[in-house]
Short mmCIF file of C-alpha atoms and ligand atoms in Angstrom, two decimals:
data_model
loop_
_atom_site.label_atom_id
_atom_site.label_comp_id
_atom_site.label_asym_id
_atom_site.label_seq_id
_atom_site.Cartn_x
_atom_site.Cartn_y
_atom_site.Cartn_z
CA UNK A 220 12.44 -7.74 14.24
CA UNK A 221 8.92 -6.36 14.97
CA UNK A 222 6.06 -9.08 13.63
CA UNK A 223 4.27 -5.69 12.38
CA UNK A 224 3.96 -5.35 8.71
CA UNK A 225 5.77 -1.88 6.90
CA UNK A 226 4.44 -0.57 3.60
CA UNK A 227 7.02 -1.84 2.23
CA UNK A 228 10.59 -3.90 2.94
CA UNK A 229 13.77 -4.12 0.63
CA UNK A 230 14.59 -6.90 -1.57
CA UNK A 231 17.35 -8.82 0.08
CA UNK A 232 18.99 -11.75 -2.37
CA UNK A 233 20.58 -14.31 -0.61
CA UNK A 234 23.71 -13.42 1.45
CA UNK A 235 25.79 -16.37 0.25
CA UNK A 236 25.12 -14.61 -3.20
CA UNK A 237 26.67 -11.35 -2.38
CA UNK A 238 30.23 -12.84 -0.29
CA UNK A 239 32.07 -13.53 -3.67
CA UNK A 240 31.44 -9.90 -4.73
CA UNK A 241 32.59 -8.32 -1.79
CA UNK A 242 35.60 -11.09 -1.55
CA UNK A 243 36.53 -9.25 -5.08
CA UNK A 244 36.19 -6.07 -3.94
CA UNK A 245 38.67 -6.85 -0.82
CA UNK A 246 41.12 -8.97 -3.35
CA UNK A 247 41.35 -5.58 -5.62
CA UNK A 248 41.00 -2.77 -2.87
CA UNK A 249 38.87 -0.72 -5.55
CA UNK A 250 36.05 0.47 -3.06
CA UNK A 251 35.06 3.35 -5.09
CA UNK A 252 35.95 5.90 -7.42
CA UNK A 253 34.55 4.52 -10.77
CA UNK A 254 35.33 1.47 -9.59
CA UNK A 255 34.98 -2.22 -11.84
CA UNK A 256 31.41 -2.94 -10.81
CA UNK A 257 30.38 0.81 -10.83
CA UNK A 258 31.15 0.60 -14.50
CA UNK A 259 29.42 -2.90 -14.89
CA UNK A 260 26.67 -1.58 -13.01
CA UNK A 261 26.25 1.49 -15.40
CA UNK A 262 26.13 -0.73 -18.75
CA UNK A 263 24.17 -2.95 -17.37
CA UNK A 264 21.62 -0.74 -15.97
CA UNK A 265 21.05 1.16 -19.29
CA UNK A 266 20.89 -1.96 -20.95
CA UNK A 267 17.86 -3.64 -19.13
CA UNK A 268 16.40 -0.13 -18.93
CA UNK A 269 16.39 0.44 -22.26
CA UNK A 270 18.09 4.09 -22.08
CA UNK A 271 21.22 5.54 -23.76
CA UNK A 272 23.63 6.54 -20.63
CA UNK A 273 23.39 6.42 -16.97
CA UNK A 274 25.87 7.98 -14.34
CA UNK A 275 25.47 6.27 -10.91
CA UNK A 276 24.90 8.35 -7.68
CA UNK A 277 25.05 7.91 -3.86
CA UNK A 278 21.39 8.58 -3.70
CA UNK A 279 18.86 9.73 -6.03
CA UNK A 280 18.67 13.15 -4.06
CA UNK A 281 22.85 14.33 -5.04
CA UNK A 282 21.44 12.93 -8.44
CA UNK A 283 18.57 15.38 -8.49
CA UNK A 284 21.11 18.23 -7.19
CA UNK A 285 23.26 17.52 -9.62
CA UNK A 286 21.07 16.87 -12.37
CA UNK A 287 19.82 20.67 -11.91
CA UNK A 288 23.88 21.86 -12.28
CA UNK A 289 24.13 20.00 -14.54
CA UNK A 290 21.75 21.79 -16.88
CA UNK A 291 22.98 25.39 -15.14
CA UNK A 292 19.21 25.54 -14.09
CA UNK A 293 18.52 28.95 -12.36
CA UNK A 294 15.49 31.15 -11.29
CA UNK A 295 12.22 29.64 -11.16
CA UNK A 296 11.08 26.03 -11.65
CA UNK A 297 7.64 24.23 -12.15
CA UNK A 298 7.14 21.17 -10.34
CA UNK A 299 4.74 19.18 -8.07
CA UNK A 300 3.43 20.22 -4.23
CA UNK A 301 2.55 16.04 -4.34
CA UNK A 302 5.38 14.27 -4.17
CA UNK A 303 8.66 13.64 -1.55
CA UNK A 304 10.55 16.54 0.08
CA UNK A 305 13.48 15.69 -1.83
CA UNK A 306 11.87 16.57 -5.03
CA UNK A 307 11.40 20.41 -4.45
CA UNK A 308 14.32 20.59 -1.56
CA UNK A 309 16.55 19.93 -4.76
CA UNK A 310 15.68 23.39 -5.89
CA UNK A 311 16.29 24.97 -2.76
CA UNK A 312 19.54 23.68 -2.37
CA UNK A 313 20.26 25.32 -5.64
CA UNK A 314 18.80 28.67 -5.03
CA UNK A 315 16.17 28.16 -7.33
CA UNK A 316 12.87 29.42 -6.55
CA UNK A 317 9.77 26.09 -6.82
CA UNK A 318 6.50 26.98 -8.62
CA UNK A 319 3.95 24.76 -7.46
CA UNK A 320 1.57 23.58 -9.74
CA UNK A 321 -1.45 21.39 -8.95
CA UNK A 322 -1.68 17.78 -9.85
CA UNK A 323 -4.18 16.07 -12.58
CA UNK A 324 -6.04 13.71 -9.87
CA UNK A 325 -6.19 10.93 -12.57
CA UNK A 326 -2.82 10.56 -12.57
CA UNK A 327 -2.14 12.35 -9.89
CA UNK A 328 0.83 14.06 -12.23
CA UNK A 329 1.63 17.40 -12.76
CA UNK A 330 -1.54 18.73 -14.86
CA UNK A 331 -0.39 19.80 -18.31
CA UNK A 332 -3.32 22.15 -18.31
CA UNK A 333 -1.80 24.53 -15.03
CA UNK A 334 1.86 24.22 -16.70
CA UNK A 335 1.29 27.39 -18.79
CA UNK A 336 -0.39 29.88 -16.61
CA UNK A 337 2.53 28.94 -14.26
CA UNK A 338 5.51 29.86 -16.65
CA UNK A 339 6.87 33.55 -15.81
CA UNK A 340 10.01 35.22 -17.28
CA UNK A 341 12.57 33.68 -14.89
CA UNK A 342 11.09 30.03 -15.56
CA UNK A 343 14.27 27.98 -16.94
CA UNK A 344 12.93 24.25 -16.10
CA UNK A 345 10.00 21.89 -15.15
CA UNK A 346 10.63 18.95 -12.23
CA UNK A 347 8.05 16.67 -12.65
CA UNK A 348 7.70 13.19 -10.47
CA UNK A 349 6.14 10.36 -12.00
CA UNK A 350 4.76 9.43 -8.88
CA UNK A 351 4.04 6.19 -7.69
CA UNK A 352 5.99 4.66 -11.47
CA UNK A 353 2.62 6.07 -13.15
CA UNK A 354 3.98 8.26 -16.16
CA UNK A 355 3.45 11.91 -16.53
CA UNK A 356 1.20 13.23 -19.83
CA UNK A 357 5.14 13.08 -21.69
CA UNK A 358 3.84 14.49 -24.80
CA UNK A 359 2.17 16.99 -23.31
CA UNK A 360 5.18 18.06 -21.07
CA UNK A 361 7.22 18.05 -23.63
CA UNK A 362 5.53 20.42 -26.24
CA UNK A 363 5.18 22.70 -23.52
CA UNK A 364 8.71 22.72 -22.65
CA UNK A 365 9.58 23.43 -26.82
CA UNK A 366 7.34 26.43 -27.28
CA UNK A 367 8.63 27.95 -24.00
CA UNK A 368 12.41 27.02 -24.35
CA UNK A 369 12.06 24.91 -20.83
CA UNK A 370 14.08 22.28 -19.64
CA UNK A 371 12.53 19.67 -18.12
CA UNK A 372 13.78 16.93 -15.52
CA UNK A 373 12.02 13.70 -14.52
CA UNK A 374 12.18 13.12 -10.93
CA UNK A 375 11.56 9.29 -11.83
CA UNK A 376 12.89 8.15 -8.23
CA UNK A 377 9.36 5.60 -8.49
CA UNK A 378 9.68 4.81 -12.29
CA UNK A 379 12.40 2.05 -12.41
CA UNK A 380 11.66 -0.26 -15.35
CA UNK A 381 8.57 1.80 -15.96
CA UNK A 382 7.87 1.54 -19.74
CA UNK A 383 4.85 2.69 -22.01
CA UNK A 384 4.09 1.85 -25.50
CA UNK A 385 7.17 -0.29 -25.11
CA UNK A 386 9.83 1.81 -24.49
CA UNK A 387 11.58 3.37 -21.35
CA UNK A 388 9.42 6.50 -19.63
CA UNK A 389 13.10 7.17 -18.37
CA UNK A 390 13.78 8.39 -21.97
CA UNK A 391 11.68 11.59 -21.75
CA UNK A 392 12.64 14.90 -20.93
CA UNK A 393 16.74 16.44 -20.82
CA UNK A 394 17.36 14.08 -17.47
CA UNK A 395 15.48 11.70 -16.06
CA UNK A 396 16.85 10.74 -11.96
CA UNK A 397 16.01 7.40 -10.03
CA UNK A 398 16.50 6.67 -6.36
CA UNK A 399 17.92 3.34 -5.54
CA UNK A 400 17.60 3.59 -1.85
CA UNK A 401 16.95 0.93 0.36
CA UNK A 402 12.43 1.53 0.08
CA UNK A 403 12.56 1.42 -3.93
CA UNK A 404 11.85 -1.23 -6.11
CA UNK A 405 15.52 -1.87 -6.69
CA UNK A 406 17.84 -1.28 -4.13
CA UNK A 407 21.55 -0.75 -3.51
CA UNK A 408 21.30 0.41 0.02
CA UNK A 409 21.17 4.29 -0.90
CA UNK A 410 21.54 4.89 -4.70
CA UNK A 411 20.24 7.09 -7.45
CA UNK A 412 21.19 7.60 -11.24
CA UNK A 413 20.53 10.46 -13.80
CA UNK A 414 19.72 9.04 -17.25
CA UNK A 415 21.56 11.08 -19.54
CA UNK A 416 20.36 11.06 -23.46
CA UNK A 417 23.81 11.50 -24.99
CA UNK A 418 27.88 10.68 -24.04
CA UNK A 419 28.52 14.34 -23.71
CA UNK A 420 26.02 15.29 -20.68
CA UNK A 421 27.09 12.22 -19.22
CA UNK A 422 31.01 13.39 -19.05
CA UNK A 423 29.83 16.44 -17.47
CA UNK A 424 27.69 14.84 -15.12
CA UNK A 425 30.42 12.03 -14.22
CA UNK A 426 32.84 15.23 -13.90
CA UNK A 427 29.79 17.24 -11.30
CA UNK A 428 29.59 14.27 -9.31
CA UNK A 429 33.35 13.35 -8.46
CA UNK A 430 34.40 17.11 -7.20
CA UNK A 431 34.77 18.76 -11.01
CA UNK A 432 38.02 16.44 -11.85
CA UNK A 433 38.54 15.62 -15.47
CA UNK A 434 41.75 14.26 -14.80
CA UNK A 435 44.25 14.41 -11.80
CA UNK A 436 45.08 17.90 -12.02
CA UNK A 437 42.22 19.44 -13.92
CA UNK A 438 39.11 20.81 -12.50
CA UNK A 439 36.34 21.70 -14.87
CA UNK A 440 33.85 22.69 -12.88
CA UNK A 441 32.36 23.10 -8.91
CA UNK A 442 31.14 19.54 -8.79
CA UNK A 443 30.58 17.72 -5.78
CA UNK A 444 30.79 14.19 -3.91
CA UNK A 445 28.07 12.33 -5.45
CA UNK A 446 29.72 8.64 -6.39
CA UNK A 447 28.34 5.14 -5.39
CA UNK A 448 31.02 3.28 -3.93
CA UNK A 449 31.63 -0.38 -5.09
CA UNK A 450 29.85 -2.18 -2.04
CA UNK A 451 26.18 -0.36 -3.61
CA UNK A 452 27.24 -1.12 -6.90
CA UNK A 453 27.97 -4.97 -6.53
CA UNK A 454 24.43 -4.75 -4.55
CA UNK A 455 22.58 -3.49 -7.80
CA UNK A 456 24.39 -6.27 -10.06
CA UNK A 457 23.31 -8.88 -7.52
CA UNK A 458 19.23 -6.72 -7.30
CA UNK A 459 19.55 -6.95 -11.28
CA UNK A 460 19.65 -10.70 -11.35
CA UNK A 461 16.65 -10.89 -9.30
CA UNK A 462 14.58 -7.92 -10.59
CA UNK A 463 12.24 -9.85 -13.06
CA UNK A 464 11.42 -11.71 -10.38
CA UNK A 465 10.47 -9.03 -7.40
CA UNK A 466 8.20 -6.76 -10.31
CA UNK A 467 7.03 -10.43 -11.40
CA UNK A 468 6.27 -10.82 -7.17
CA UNK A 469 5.04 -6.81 -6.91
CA UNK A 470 2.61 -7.57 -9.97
CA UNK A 471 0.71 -10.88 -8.42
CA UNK A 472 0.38 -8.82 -4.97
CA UNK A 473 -1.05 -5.63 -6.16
CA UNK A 474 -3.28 -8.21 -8.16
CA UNK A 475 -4.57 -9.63 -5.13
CA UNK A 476 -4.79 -6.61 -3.87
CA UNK A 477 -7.34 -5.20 -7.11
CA UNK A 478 -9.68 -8.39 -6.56
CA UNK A 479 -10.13 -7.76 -2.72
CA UNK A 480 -11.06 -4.08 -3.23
CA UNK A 481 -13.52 -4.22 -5.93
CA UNK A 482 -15.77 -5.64 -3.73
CA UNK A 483 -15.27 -2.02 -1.73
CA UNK A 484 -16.00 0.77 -4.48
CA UNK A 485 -15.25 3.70 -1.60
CA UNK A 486 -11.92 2.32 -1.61
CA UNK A 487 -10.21 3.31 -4.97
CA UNK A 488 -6.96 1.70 -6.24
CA UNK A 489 -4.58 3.97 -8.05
CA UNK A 490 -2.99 2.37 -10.93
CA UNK A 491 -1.88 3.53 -14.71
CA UNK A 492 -3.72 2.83 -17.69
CA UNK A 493 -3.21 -0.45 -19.43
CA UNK A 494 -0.70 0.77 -21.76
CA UNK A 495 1.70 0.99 -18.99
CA UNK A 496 4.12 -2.08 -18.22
CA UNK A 497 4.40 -0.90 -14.66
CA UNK A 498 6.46 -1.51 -11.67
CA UNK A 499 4.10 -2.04 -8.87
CA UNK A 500 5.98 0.68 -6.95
CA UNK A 501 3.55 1.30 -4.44
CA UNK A 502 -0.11 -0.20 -3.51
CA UNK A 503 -1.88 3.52 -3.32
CA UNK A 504 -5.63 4.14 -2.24
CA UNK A 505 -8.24 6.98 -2.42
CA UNK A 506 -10.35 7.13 0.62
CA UNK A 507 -13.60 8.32 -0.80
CA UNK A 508 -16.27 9.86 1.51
CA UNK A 509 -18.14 6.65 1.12
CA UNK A 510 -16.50 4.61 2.91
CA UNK A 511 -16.98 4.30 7.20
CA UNK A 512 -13.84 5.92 8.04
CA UNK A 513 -11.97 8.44 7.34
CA UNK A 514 -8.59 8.33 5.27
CA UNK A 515 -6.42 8.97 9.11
CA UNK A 516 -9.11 6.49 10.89
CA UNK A 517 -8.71 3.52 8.63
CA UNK A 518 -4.64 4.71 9.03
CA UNK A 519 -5.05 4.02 13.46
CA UNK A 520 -7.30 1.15 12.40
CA UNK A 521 -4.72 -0.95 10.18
CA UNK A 522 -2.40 0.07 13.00
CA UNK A 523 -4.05 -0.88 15.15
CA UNK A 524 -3.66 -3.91 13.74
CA UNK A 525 -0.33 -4.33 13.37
CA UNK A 526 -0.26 -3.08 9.40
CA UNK A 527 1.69 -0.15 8.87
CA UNK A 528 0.46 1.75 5.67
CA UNK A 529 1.97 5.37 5.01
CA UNK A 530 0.34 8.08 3.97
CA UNK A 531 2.43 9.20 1.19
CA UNK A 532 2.05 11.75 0.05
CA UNK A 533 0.78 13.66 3.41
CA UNK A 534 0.94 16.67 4.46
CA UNK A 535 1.89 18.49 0.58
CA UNK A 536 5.34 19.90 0.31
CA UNK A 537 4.05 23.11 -0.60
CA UNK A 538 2.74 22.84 3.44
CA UNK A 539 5.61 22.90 5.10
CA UNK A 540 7.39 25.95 6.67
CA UNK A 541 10.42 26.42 3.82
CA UNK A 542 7.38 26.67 1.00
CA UNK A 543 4.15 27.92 2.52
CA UNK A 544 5.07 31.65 2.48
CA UNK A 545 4.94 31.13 -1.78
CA UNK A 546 2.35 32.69 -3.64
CA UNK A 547 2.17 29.47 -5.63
CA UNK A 548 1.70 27.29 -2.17
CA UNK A 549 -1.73 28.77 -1.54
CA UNK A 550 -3.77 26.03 -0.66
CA UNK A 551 -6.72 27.35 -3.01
CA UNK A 552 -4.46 26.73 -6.25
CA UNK A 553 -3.48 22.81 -5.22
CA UNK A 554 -6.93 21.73 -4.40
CA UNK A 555 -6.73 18.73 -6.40
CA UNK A 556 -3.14 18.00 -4.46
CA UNK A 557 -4.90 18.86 -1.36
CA UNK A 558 -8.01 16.72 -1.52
CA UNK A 559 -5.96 13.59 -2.91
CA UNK A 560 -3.26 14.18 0.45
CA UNK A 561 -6.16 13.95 2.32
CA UNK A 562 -7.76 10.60 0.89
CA UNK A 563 -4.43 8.70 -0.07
CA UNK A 564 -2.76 5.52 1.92
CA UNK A 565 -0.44 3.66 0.82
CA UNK A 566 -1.08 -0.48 1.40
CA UNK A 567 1.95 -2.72 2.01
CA UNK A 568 3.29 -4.05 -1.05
CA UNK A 569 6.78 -5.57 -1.39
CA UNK A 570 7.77 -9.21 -2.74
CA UNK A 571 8.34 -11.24 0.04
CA UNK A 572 4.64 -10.35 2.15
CA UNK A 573 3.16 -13.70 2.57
CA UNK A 574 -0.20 -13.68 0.59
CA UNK A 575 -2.54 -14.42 3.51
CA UNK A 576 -1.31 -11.27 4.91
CA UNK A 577 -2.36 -9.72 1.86
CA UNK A 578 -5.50 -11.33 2.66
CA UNK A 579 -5.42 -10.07 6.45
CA UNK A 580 -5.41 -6.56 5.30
CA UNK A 581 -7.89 -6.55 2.57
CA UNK A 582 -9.75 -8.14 6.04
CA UNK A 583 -9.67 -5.19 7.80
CA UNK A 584 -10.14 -2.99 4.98
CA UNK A 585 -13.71 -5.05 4.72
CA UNK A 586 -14.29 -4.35 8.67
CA UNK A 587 -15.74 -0.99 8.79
CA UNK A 588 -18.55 -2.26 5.91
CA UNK A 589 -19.67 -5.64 8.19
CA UNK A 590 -19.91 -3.32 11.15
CA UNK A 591 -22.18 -0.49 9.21
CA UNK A 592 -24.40 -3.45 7.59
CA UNK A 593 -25.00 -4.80 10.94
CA UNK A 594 -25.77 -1.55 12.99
CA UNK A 595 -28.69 -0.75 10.04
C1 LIG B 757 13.04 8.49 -2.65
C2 LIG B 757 12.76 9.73 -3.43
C3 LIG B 757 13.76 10.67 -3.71
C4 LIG B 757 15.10 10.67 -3.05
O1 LIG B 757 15.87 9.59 -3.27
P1 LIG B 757 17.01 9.18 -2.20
O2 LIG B 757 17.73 8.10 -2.92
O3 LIG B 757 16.31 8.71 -0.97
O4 LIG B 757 17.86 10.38 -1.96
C5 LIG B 757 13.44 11.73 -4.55
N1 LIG B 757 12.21 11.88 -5.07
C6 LIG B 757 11.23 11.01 -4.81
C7 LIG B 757 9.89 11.23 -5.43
C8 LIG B 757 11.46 9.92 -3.96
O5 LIG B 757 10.45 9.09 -3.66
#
């Protein structure tokens, strides 16, 4: 182990926790197919999420894959240039066509306001991220998606137990998918889930994601391998009696965080408005052109320093070879994506960093300002 610092680190309960899970899973031999704690895992993840139905995945990506199948989703589809390849690779991998639309910088969300002049004949969908666990405009989203007769799918890999006004964010939309993989707030080495709204979307998604089988000589449909096996899913009962406590942990650290930056307006914490019970996904910054540095020179300075902050989400999707060639990639129509790519790094935030670390970085953050105040 490395004495550097990453951006983030998975939650790890103790080991002597997990042994009597795995010693049932070698007394039964169930490793996976819909397996005991896959089912346990399923109830009891809806139930502390505070959504309907939820059909487990091997990672959130097959879940976004799948999720798109699942709704026969074709053509073109609306989503988000700011946000992890996965996101927009998912339509790819279906043959469907991305339409990037540029971000509202507040949120830095799809903008409801672009939605509209984006929507085309062939559009059957919008993929938006809640990025970072800060919630999309819903409402907004959502009467678009009515008047146009769009589906809509929340990439919510970065919204678990995200909840506004009180209730689940995961209950928007047709779908909603989370990633459980080993950087998320909750872990079950690789995971994902699509939250389904009713029983009969979940049978078809349980049937996509185990080859098409509805029993052992029926296939309904082209489905694929998508399962968690029972090791993950024992892993996510074990996470789930520790959760309160790691967002409890994630909430005092971004805290700390907030107190040592306000000192440093040109350094901007992202964070959702107060009606948002949030997960303290991620610890993200705005670089203004205030501060000493630039964003990519405070980046070599911190690492420079043994802290490793990412710069999520840099360089746009809509950059990269597979996307730029779209009319909708055009840097000129993403400037709000573009400028925020530019300015954003992500601070380490994860439950176990020790405080005075948290302290060492807010530090060097304060650096740059003692050396310009002592060179005028
Ligand atoms: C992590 C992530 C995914 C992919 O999830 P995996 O479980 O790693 O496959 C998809 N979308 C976003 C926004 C993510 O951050």
């Amino acid at each position: 182990m490395s004495n550097k610092t990453p951006v983030t680190s998975p939650f790890l309960p103790p080991l002597e926790e997990f042994v009597p899970y795995l010693q049932q899973i070698w007394d039964n031999k169930w490793l996976t197919n819909n397996g005991p704690f896959h089912q346990q895992l399923e109830a009891e993840l809806a139930a502390y999420l505070g959504v309907e139905h939820l059909s487990l995945f091997a990672n959130g990506t097959l879940a976004l894959v799948t999720a798109l199948q699942a709704l026969r989703i074709g053509g073109e589809v609306i989503t988000t240039p700011y946000t992890f390849a996965a996101t927009s690779h998912s339509l790819l991998w279906n043959g469907i066509k991305p339409v990037f639309v540029d971000i509202d910088p507040s949120t830095c969300n799809l903008d409801p306001d672009r939605i509209e002049e984006a929507i085309t004949p062939a559009t059957t969908a919008i993929l938006p991220v809640h990025c970072y666990g800060i919630p999309c405009n819903v409402e907004r989203i959502e009467r678009i998606a009515d008047t146009y007769g769009l589906k809509v799918i929340y990439d919510a890999a970065h919204a678990f137990g995200v909840r506004q006004n009180g209730s689940s964010i995961l209950q928007h939309g047709d779908l909603s998918i989370l990633s459980f993989h080993a950087t998320k707030v909750f872990n079950t080495f690789e995971g994902g889930a699509i939250v389904c709204p009713d029983a009969k979307i979940k049978q078809r998604i349980d049937y996509l994601k185990n080859f098409g089988f509805a029993n052992e000589v029926t296939i309904v449909a082209p489905g694929i391998n998508g399962k968690m096996n029972e090791v993950s899913a024992a892993m996510g009962l074990l996470q789930l009696r520790h959760i309160d406590a790691a967002l409890g942990a994630r909430a005092t650290i971004f805290q700390r965080y907030a107190k040592g930056l306000a000192e440093i307006p040109s350094l901007k914490l992202i964070h959702p408005p107060s009606d948002v019970a949030w997960n303290h996904a991620y610890c993200p910054v705005l670089v203004s052109e205030d501060y000493p540095l630039s964003r990519d020179e405070l980046y070599e300075l911190l690492k420079s320093q043994d802290i490793l902050a990412r710069r999520y989400f840099y360089p746009l999707i809509s950059s990269f070879p597979m996307y730029r060639g779209l009319p909708s990639a055009a840097p000129a129509r993403l400037a709000h994506a573009a400028h925020i790519a530019e300015q954003i790094i992500c601070l380490p935030i994860f439950p176990t960093i020790a405080p005075e670390e948290v302290g060492r970085v807010i530090g060097i953050l304060h650096q740059p300002l003692t050396k310009q105040a002592s060179s005028q």
